[in-house]
Amino acid sequence: MNQDSFAAVDSYLSGLYVDSDSALAEGLAASDAAGLPQIQVAPNQGKMLMILAKIVGAKSILEIGTLGGYSTTWLARALPADGRLVTLEFEQLHADVARKNLDRAGVGHLVEIVVGPAMDSLPGVSGPFDLIFIDADKDNYPGYFEHAMRLSHPGSVIIGDNVVRGGKVVDPGETDSDIEGIRAFNEMVGKDPRVTATAIQTVGSKDWDGFAIAYVN
Ligand code: SAH
Ligand code: DHB
Ligand code: MG
C-alpha cells in the first residue's frame, strides 16, 4: 500500500458517496487561482463534517482556520435557515477568497469571517457553539482547545484536524513547534475529564493524518 492507492480509494469513495458539486469545485478552482495552499479537507471528510453537524443538530458552529472556505461550506450546509457560523482566519487574502466562495455556494449570509490571529480574535467571540472545528496553526491547538471549551456547552462537539501528521506525533526526532502543539493537544484532550474524546487516524487524498473528536460532558 502506498499514497497512490490511498488516493485511488479516496477517489473511488468520493465518487460514490459525494455528489460532484459545481459550487465546491468552483470554490476550489478560485482558491487555487488565488494561490492558496491545497490543504483543505478531502471531499469525503468535508461531507463527514456536515453529517456530524447534522447529528449534533448544530445551529451555531465555530471554525478556526477558514482557508478558502471549503470546510466552511460543508459545515454551513448543515445549518438551519436561522443558523450561524463564525470562522477565524489570519490571512486577509484567504478571507477574501472564502467570502466569494461562500457567497457563490449560497451560504454566505450564514457565515461571519473574522480576520486576524485566532488567539487574538477568540476572546471577542461570543458563544456558545454546538460544534467547533479546529484547523488553523498547529502550535496554538492547546490554546484553541481551551477557548473551545469556554465557548461550548454540554453536548457540544469539538473536532481537531491533523492530529497525526504522517506519524510525526510519535517520532521523538520531530521537535517542530507545530508537532509539539499537536502532541500537547492530544495529551490535554485525551485526559480532560470535561470531555469524552477519541482520535482516529486516516489515509487518503490528504495523505496519512487523523482527527480528534470530543463530546463535551
Ligand atoms: N479548514 C480549511 C483549511 C484550513 S488551513 C478547510 O479544510 O477547507 C489552515 C488555515 O489557518 C489557513 O488558511 C491559515 O492561513 C490559517 N491560519 C494560520 N494561522 C492562523 C492563526 N494564527 N489564526 C487564524 N488562522 C490561521
Ligand atoms: C496543513 C494544514 C492543514 O490544516 C491540513 O489539513 C493539512 C496540511 C499544513 O499546514 O501543512
Ligand atoms: Mg487541516
Short mmCIF file of N, CA, C and O and ligand atoms in Angstrom, two decimals, residues 39 41 135 138 141 161-162, ligand 3:
data_model
loop_
_atom_site.label_atom_id
_atom_site.label_comp_id
_atom_site.label_asym_id
_atom_site.label_seq_id
_atom_site.Cartn_x
_atom_site.Cartn_y
_atom_site.Cartn_z
N ILE A 39 -4.70 22.61 1.15
CA ILE A 39 -4.67 21.85 2.41
C ILE A 39 -6.05 21.77 3.04
O ILE A 39 -6.17 21.53 4.24
N VAL A 41 -9.78 20.06 3.75
CA VAL A 41 -10.18 18.68 3.98
C VAL A 41 -10.58 18.03 2.65
O VAL A 41 -10.95 18.72 1.70
N ASP A 135 -8.76 23.91 13.00
CA ASP A 135 -7.99 23.53 11.81
C ASP A 135 -7.03 24.63 11.37
O ASP A 135 -6.71 24.74 10.19
N LYS A 138 -1.03 24.75 14.00
CA LYS A 138 -1.00 23.64 14.95
C LYS A 138 -0.36 24.04 16.29
O LYS A 138 -0.68 23.46 17.32
N TYR A 141 -2.95 24.85 18.92
CA TYR A 141 -4.06 23.92 19.20
C TYR A 141 -4.42 23.84 20.69
O TYR A 141 -5.60 23.80 21.03
N ASP A 161 -8.54 18.80 13.57
CA ASP A 161 -7.97 18.17 12.37
C ASP A 161 -6.46 17.98 12.54
O ASP A 161 -5.83 18.66 13.37
N ASN A 162 -5.90 17.06 11.77
CA ASN A 162 -4.44 16.93 11.62
C ASN A 162 -3.71 16.54 12.90
O ASN A 162 -2.65 17.10 13.22
MG MG B 3 -6.49 20.58 8.39
#
